[in-house]
Short mmCIF file of C-alpha atoms and ligand atoms in Angstrom, two decimals:
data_model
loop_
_atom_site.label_atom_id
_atom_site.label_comp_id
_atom_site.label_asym_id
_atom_site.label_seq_id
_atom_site.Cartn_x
_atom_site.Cartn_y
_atom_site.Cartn_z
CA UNK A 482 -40.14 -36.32 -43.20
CA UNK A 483 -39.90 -37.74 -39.75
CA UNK A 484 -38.17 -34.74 -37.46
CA UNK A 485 -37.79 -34.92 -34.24
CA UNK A 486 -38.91 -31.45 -32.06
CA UNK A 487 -38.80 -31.24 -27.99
CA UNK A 488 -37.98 -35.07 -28.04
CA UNK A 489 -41.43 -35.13 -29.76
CA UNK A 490 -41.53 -36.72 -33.01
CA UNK A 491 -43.68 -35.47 -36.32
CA UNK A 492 -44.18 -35.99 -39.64
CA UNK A 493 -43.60 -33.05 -41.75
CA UNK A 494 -45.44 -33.94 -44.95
CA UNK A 495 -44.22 -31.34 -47.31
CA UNK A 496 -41.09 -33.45 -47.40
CA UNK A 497 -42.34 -36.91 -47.09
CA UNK A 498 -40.74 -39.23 -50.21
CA UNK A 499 -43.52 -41.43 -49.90
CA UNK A 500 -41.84 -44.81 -48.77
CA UNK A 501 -43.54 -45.97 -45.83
CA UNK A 502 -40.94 -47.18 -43.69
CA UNK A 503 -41.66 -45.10 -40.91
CA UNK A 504 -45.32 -46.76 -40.81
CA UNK A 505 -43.90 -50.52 -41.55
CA UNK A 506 -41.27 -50.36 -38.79
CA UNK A 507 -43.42 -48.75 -36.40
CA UNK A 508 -43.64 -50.58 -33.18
CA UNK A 509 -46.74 -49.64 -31.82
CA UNK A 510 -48.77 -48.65 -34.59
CA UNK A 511 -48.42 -45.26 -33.55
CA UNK A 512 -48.60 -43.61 -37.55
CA UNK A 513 -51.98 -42.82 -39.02
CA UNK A 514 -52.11 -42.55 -43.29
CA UNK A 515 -54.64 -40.53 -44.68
CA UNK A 516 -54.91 -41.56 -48.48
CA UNK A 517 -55.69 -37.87 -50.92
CA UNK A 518 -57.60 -37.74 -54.30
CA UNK A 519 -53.96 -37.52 -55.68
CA UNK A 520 -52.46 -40.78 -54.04
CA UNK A 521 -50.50 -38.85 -51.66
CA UNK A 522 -50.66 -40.61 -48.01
CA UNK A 523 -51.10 -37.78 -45.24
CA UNK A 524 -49.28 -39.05 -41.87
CA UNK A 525 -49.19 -38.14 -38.41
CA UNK A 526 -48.05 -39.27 -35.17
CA UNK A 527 -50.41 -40.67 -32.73
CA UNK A 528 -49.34 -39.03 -29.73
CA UNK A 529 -51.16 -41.19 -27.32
CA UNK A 530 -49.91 -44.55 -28.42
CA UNK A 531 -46.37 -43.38 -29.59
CA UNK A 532 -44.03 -45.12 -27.12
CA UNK A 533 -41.32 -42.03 -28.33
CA UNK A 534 -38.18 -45.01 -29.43
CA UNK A 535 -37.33 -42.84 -32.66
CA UNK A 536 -37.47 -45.75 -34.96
CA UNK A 537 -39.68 -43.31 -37.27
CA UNK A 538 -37.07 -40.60 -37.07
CA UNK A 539 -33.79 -42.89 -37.85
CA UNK A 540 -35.21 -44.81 -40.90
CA UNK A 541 -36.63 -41.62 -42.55
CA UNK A 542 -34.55 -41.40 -46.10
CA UNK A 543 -35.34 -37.41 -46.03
CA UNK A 544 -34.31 -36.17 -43.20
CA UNK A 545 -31.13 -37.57 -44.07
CA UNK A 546 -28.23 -34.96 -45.17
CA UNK A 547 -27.12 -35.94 -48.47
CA UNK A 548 -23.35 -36.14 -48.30
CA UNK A 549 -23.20 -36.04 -52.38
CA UNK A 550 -22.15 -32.07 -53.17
CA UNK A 551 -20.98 -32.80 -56.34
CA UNK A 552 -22.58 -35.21 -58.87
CA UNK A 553 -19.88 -34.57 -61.64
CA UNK A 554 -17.17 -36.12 -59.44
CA UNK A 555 -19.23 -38.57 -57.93
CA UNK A 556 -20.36 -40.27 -61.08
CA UNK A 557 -17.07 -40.54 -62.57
CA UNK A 558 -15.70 -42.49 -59.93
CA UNK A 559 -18.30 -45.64 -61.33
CA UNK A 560 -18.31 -48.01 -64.34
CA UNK A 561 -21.46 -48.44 -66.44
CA UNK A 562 -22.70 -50.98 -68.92
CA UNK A 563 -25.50 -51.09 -71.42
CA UNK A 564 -27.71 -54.51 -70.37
CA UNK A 565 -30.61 -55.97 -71.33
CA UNK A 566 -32.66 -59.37 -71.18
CA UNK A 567 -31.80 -61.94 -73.18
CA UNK A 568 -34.86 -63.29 -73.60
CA UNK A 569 -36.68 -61.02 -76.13
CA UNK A 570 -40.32 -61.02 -74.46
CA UNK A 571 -38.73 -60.05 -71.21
CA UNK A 572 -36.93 -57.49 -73.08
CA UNK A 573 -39.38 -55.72 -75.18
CA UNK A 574 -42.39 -56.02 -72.27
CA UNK A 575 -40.28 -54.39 -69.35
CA UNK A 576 -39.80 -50.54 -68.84
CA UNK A 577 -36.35 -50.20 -69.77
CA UNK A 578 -34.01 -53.54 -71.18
CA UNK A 579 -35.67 -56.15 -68.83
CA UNK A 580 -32.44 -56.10 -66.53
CA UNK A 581 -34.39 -55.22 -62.62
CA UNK A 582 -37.13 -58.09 -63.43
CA UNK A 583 -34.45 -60.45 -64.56
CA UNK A 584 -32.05 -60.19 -61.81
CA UNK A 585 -34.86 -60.12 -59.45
CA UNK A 586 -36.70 -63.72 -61.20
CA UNK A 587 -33.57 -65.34 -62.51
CA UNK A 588 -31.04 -64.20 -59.00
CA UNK A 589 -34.10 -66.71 -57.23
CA UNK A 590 -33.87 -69.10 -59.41
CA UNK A 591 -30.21 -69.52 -59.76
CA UNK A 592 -30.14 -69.20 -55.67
CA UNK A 593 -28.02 -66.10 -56.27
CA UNK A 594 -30.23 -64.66 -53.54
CA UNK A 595 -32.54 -66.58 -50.57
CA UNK A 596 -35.03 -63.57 -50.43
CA UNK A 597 -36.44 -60.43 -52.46
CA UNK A 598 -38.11 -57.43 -51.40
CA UNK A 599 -39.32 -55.92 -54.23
CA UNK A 600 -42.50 -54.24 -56.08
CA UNK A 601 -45.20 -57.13 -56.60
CA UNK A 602 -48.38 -56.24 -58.61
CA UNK A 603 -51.60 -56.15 -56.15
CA UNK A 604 -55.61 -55.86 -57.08
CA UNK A 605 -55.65 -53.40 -54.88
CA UNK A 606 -54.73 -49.57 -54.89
CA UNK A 607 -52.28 -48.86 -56.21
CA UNK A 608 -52.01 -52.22 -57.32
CA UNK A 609 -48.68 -52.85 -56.48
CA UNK A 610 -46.85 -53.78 -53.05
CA UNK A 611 -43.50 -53.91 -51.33
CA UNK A 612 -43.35 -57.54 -51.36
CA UNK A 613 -41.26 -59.96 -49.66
CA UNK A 614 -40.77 -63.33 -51.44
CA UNK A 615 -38.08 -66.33 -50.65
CA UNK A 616 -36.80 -69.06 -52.93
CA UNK A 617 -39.82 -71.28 -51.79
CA UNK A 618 -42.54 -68.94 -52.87
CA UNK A 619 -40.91 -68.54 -56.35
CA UNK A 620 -41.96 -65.71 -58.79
CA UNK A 621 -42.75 -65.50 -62.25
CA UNK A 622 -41.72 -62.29 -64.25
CA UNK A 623 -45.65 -61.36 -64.45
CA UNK A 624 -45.48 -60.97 -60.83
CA UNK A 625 -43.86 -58.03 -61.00
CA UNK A 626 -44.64 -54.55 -62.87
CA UNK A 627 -43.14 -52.22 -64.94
CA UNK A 628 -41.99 -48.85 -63.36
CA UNK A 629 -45.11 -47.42 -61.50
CA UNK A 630 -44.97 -43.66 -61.28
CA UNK A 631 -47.69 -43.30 -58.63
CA UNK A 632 -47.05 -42.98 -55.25
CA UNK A 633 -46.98 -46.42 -53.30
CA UNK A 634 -45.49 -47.38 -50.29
CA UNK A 635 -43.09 -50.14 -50.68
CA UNK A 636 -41.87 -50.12 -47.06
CA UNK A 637 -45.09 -50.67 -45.85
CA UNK A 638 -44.20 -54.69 -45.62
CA UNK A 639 -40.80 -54.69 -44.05
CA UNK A 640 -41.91 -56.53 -40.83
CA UNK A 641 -42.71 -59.64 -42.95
CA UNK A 642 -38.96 -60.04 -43.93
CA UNK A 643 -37.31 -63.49 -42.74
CA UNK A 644 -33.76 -63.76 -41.76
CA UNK A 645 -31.76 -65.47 -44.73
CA UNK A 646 -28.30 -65.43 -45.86
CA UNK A 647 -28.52 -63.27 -48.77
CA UNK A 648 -31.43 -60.86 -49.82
CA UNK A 649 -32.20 -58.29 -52.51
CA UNK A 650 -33.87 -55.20 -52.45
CA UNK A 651 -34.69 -53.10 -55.39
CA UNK A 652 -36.41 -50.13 -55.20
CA UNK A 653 -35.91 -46.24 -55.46
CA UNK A 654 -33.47 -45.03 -53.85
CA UNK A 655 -35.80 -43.43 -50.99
CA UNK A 656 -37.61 -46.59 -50.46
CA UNK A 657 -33.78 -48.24 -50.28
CA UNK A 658 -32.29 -45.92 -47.94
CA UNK A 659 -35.20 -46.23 -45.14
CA UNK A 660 -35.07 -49.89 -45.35
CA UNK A 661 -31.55 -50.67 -45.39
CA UNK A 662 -30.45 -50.71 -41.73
CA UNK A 663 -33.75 -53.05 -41.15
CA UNK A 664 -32.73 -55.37 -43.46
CA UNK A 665 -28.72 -55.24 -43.02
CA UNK A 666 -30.14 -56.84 -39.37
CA UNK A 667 -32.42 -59.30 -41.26
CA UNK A 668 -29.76 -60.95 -43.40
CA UNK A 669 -25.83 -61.40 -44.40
CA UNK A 670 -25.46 -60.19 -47.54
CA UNK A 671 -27.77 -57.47 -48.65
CA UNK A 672 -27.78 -56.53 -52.43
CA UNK A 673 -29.00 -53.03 -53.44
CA UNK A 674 -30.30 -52.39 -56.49
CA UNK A 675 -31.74 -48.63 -57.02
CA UNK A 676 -33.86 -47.44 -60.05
CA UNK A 677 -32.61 -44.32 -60.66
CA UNK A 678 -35.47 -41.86 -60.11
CA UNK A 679 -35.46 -38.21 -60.28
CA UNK A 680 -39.27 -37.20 -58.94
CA UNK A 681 -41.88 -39.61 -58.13
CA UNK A 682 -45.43 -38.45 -59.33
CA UNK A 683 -48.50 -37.99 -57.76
CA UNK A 684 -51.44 -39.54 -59.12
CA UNK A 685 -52.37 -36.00 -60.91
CA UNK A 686 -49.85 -37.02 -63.48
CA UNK A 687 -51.62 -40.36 -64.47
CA UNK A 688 -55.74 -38.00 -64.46
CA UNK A 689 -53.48 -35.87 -66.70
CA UNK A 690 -52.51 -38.79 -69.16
CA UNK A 691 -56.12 -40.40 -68.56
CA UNK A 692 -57.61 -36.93 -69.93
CA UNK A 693 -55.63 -37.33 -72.97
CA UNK A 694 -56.44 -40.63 -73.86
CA UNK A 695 -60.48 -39.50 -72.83
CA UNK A 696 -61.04 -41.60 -69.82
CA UNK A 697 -60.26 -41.30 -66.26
CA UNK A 698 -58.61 -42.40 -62.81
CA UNK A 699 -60.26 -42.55 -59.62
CA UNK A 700 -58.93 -43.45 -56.40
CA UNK A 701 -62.10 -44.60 -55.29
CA UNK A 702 -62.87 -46.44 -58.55
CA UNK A 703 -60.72 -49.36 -59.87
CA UNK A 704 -58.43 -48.50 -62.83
CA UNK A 705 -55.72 -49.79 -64.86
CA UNK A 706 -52.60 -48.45 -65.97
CA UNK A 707 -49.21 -49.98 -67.31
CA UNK A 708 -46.79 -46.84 -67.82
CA UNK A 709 -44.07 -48.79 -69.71
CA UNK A 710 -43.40 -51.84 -71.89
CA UNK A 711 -43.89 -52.23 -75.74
CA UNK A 712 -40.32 -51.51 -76.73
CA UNK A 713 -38.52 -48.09 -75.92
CA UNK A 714 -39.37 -45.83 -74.55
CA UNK A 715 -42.74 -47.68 -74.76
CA UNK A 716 -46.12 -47.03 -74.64
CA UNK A 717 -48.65 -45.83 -71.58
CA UNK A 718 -51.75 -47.81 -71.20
CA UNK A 719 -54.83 -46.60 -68.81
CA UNK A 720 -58.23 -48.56 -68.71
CA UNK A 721 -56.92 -50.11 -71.76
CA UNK A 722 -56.42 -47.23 -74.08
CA UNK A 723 -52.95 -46.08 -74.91
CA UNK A 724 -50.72 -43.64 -75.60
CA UNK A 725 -46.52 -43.20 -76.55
CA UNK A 726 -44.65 -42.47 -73.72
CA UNK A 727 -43.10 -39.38 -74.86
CA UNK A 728 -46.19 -38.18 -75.28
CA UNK A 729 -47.73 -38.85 -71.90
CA UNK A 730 -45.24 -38.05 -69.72
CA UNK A 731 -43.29 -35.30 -71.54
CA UNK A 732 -45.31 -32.31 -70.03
CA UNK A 733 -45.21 -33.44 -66.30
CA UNK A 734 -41.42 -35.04 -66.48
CA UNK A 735 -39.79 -31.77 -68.77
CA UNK A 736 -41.97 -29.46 -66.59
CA UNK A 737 -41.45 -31.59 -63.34
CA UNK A 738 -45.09 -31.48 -62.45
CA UNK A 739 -46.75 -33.52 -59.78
CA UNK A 740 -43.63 -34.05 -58.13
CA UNK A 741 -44.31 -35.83 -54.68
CA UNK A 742 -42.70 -32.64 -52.34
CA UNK A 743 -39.79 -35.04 -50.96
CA UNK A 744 -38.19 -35.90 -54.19
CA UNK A 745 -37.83 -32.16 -54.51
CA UNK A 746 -35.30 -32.54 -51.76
CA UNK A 747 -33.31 -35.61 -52.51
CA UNK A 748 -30.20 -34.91 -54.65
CA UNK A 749 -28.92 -38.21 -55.38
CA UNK A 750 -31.21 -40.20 -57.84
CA UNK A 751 -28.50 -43.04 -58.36
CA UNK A 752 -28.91 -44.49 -55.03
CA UNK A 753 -26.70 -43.45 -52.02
CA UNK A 754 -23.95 -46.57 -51.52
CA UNK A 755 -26.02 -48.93 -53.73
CA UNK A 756 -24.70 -51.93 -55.30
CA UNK A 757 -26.09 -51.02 -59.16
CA UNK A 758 -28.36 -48.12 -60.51
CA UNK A 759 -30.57 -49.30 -63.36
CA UNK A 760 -31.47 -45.84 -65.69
CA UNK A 761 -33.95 -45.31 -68.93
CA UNK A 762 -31.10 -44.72 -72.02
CA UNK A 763 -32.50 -40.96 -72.37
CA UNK A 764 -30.58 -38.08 -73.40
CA UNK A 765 -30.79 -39.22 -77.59
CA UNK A 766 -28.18 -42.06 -76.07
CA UNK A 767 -30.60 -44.92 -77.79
CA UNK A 768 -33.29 -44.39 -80.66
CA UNK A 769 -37.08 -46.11 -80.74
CA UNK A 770 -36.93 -49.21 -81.26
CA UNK A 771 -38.99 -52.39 -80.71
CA UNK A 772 -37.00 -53.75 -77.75
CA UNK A 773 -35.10 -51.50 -75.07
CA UNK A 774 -32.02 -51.06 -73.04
CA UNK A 775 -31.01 -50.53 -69.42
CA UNK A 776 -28.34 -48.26 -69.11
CA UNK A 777 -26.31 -49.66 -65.75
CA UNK A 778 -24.35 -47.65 -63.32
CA UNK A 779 -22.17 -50.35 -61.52
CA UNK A 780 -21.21 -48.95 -57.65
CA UNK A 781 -20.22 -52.08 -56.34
CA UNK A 782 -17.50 -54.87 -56.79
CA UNK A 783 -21.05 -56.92 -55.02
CA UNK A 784 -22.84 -55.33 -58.01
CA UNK A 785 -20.32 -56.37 -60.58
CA UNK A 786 -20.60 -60.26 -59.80
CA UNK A 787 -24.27 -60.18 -60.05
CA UNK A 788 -24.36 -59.34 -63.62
CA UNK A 789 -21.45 -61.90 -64.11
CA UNK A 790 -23.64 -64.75 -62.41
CA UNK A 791 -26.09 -63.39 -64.30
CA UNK A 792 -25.14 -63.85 -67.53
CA UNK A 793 -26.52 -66.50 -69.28
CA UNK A 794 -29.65 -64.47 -68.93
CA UNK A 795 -28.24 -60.85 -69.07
CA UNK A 796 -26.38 -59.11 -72.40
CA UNK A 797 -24.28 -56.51 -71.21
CA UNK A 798 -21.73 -54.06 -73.00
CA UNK A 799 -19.24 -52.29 -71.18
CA UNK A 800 -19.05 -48.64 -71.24
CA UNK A 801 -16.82 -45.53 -70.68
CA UNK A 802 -18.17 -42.49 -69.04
CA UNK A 803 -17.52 -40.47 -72.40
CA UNK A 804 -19.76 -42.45 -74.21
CA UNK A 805 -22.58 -43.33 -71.96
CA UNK A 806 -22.55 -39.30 -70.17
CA UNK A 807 -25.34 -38.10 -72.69
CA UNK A 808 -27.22 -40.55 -70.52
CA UNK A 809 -26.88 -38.97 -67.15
CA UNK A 810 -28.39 -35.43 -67.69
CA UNK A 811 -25.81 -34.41 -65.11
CA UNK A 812 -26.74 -30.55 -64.67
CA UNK A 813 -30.13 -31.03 -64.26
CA UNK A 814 -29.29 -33.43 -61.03
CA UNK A 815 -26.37 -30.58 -60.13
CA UNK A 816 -29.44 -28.07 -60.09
CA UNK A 817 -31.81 -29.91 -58.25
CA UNK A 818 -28.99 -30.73 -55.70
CA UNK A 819 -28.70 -26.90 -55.48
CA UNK A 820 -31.87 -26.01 -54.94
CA UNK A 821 -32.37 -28.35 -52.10
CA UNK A 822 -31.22 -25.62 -49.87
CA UNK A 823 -34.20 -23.55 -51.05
CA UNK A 824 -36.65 -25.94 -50.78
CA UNK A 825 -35.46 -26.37 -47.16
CA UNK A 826 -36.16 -23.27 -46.24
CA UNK A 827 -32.10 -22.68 -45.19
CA UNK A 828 -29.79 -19.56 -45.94
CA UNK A 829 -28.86 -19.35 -49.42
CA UNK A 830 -27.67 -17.06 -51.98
CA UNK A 831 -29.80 -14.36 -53.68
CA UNK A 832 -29.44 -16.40 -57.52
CA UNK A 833 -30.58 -19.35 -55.81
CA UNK A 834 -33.25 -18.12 -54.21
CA UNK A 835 -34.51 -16.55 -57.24
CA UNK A 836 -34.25 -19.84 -59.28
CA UNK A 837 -35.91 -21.19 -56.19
CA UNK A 838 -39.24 -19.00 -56.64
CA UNK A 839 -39.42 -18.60 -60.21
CA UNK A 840 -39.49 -22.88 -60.31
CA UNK A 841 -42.64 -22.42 -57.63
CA UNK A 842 -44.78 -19.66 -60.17
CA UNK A 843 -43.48 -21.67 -63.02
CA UNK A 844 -45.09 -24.87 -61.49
CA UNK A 845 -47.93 -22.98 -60.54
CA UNK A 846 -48.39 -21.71 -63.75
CA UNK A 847 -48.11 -24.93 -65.91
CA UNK A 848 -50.05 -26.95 -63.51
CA UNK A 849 -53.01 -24.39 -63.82
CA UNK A 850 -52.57 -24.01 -67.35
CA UNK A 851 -52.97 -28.27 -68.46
CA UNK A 852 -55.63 -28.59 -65.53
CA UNK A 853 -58.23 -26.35 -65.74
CA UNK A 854 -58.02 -25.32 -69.40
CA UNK A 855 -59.85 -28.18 -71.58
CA UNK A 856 -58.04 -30.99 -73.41
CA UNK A 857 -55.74 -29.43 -75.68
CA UNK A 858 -54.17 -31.05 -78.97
CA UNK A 859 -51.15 -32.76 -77.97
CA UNK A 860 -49.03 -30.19 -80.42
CA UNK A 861 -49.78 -27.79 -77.89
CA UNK A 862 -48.76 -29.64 -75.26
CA UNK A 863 -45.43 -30.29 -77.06
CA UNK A 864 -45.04 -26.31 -78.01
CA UNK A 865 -44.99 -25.73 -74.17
CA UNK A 866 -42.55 -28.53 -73.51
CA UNK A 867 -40.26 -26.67 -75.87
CA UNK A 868 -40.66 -23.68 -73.95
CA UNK A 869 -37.11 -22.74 -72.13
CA UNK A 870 -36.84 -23.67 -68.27
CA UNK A 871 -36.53 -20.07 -67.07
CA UNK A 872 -35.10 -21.73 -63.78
CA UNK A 873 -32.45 -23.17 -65.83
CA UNK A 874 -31.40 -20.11 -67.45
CA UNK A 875 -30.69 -18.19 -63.97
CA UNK A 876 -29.02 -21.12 -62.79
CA UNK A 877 -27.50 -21.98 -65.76
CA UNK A 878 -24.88 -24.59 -67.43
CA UNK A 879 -21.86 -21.99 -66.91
CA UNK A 880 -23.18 -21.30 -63.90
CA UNK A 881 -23.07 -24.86 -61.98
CA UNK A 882 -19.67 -25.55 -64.13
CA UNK A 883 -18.14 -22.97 -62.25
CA UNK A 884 -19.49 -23.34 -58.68
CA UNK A 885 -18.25 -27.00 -59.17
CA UNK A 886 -14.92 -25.97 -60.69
CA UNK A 887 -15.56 -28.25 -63.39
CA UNK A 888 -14.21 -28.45 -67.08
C1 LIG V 620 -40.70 -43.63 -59.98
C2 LIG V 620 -39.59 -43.92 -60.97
C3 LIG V 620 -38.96 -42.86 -61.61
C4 LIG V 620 -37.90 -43.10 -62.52
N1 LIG V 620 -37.28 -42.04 -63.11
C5 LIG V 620 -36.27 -42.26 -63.99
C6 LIG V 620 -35.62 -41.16 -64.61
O1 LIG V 620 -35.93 -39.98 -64.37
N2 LIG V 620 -34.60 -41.42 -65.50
C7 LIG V 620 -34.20 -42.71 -65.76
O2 LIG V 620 -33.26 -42.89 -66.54
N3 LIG V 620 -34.81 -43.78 -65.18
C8 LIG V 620 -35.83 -43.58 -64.30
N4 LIG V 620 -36.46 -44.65 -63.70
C9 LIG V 620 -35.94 -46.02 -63.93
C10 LIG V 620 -36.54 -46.69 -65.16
O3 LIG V 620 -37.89 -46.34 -65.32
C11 LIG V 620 -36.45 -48.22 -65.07
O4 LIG V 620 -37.05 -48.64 -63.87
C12 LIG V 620 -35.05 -48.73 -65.08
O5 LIG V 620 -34.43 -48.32 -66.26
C13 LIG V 620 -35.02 -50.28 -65.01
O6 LIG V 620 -35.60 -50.79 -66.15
P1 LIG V 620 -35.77 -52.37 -66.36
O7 LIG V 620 -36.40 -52.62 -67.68
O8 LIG V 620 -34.45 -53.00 -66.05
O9 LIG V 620 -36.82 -52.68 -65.20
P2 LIG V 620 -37.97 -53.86 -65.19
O10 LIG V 620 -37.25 -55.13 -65.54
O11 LIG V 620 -39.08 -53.42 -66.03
O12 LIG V 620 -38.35 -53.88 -63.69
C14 LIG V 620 -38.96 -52.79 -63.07
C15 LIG V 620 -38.62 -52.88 -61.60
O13 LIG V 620 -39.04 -51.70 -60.95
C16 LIG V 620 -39.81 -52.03 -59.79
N5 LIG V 620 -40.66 -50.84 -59.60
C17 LIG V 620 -41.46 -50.26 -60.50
N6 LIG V 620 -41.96 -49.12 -60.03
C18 LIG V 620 -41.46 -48.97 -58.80
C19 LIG V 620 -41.61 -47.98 -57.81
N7 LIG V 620 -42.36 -46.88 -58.01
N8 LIG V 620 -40.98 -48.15 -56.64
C20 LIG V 620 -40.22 -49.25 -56.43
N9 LIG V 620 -40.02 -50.22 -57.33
C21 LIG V 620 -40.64 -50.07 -58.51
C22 LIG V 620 -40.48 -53.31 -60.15
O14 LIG V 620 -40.88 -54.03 -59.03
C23 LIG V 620 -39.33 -54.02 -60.89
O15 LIG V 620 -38.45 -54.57 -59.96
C24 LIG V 620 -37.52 -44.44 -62.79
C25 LIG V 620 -38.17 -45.51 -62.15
C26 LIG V 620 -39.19 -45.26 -61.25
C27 LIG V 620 -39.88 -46.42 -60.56
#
């Protein structure tokens, strides 16, 4: 997080989400990035070449205030659609239904939009990067990967944006929020599209899978890994040997393990004033099956005509908020938004605070436990995913109901 102290500006990287923009838009090269064993970038301010304009400090998504208090209300006030691919290759290989790849391919194509600035896969690490690509370039539906959960730094490439009429960005909401004034100035017409994302990971979560499946990931050393695809919720592939998603990720996702330290302090995983959120159908909303679904939160009457040009190549089936809420996992986003206080160090009540420290020794705990102790049997691992979220029992359902005054 960019803050600003004595008219002196530092990073503060217990809260950094990770984005880059600070370093893309930076004027006079002034950031340094320090890449860690667990993909984290470490940056700092170069005091001698930093010309003090502030850029870094007004694009930062995290040291934004999050004006969302209540996610119950919020929500309700969108519409939502199931949607996937209609092609069935695009469908089954994608993360979710096929719907971000599509709109981002087919939206070029169909001249919906002049320009994209999306996710393009690299050779590099992390083999992946914010990418900005007009109608003239083109791009295939290869170009672009399934959802990546190790850190990268999309923003990193904003500079290389053109001026067009109308552009698309889609990204996490972070990686939206600190490039969207840039590229409001860079075009007429800019379409958001956010991938709803609750905690990025560090790349301990992907040495954690790699130890199940008995090989590794090294910074240093190439790898490969494809976290989604094969049908829903799909199947994790590192250095070619794979495992079912639910059994990858369920220990560091139910556990919230190798969370990147600014996702624990953004509260609003749909995307703040986006024009469609694109979500995984979890919550027992859609069973296994061979080819998947993106569940769509629609924000936008700008969002709604996309998916209406789009429809020759998109399926989508309205929705009401009763029978898509299963989806949503709303307390657990409530909570989080609570404890954002805590995690900011600010005033807060006694129960919070308490739910604040048990989720540090419980993170502490589990992280300790799956990373020195051998490779366990994946039972094992599921026996401790069933294990109740003491956090979630101080703070619990009743409890967030009735701070929110809900029914
Ligand atoms: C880090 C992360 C965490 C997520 N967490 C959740 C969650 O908790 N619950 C939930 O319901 N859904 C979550 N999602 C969204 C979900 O995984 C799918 O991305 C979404 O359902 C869209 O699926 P799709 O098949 O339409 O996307 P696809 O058609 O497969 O397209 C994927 C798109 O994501 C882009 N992309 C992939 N990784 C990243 C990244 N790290 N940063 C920026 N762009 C990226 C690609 O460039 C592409 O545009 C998360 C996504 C990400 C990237």
């Amino acid at each position: 997080m960019v803050e600003k102290i004595d008219n002196k500006f530092i990073v503060d990287n217990d809260y950094c989400q990770q984005c880059g923009t600070c370093i893309g838009l930076c004027t006079s090269s002034a950031i340094s990035m320090c890449l860690r064993d667990d993909g984290i970038s470490i940056l700092s301010i170069l005091n001698e070449k930093c010309i003090n304009c502030g850029m870094c400090y007004d694009v930062c998504p995290a040291n934004k205030k999050l004006e969302v208090e209540n996610i119950y209300d919020h929500i309700k006030r969108m519409s939502y659609c199931d949607a996937y691919a209609k092609d069935d290759d695009i469908r089954n290989l994608s993360s979710s239904g096929g719907v971000a790849k599509t709109i981002i391919v087919e939206g070029l194509n169909n001249g919906i939009f002049d320009a994209v600035y999306v996710l393009k896969k690299s050779d590099i690490y992390p083999y992946v990067a914010g990418t900005y690509i007009d109608k003239s370039d083109g791009v295939k539906y290869d170009d672009i990967p399934n959802s990546i959960y190790h850190p990268l730094m999309m923003n990193l490439a904003l500079k290389k944006v053109k001026k067009v009429d109308k552009l698309l960005i889609v990204g996490t909401p972070c990686q939206i929020k600190g490039a969207e004034e840039y590229l409001k100035g860079r075009c007429n017409k800019l379409t958001k599209v956010a991938l709803f994302c609750k905690q990025q990971k560090t790349l301990d979560s992907t040495k954690f899978i790699a130890k199940l499946l008995n090989t590794s990931v090294d910074i240093k050393k190439p790898f490969s890994a494809k976290y989604r695809g094969d049908g829903w919720p799909g199947i994790i592939r590192i250095n070619k040997k794979e495992i079912p998603l639910e059994n990858g990720v369920a220990m560091s996702m139910q556990k919230r393990l190798w969370t990147v330290n600014g996702c624990k302090i953004c509260g609003i995983p749909f995307g703040d004033k986006v024009d469609l959120s694109l979500m995984d159908p979890w919550g027992g909303y859609y069973k296994k099956s061979d080819n998947g679904i993106t569940v769509v939160v629609i924000q936008s009457s700008q969002g709604e005509k996309i998916l209406s040009d789009l429809n020759a190549h998109i399926n989508i089936e309205k929705k009401s908020f009763k029978q898509i809420k299963r989806v949503f996992i709303l307390d657990d986003i409530q909570r989080k938004i609570i404890l954002i206080p805590y995690f900011l160090k600010e005033k807060i009540r006694k129960r919070i605070l308490f739910a604040g420290k048990v989720n540090d020794i419980q993170d502490v705990f589990y992280r300790n436990l799956v990373e020195v102790m051998p490779r366990m049997p994946l039972k094992i691992y599921s026996i401790l995913c069933r294990v109740p979220d003491i956090r979630d029992l101080i703070l619990s359902v009743g409890y967030l109901k009735k701070k929110y005054n809900q029914k």
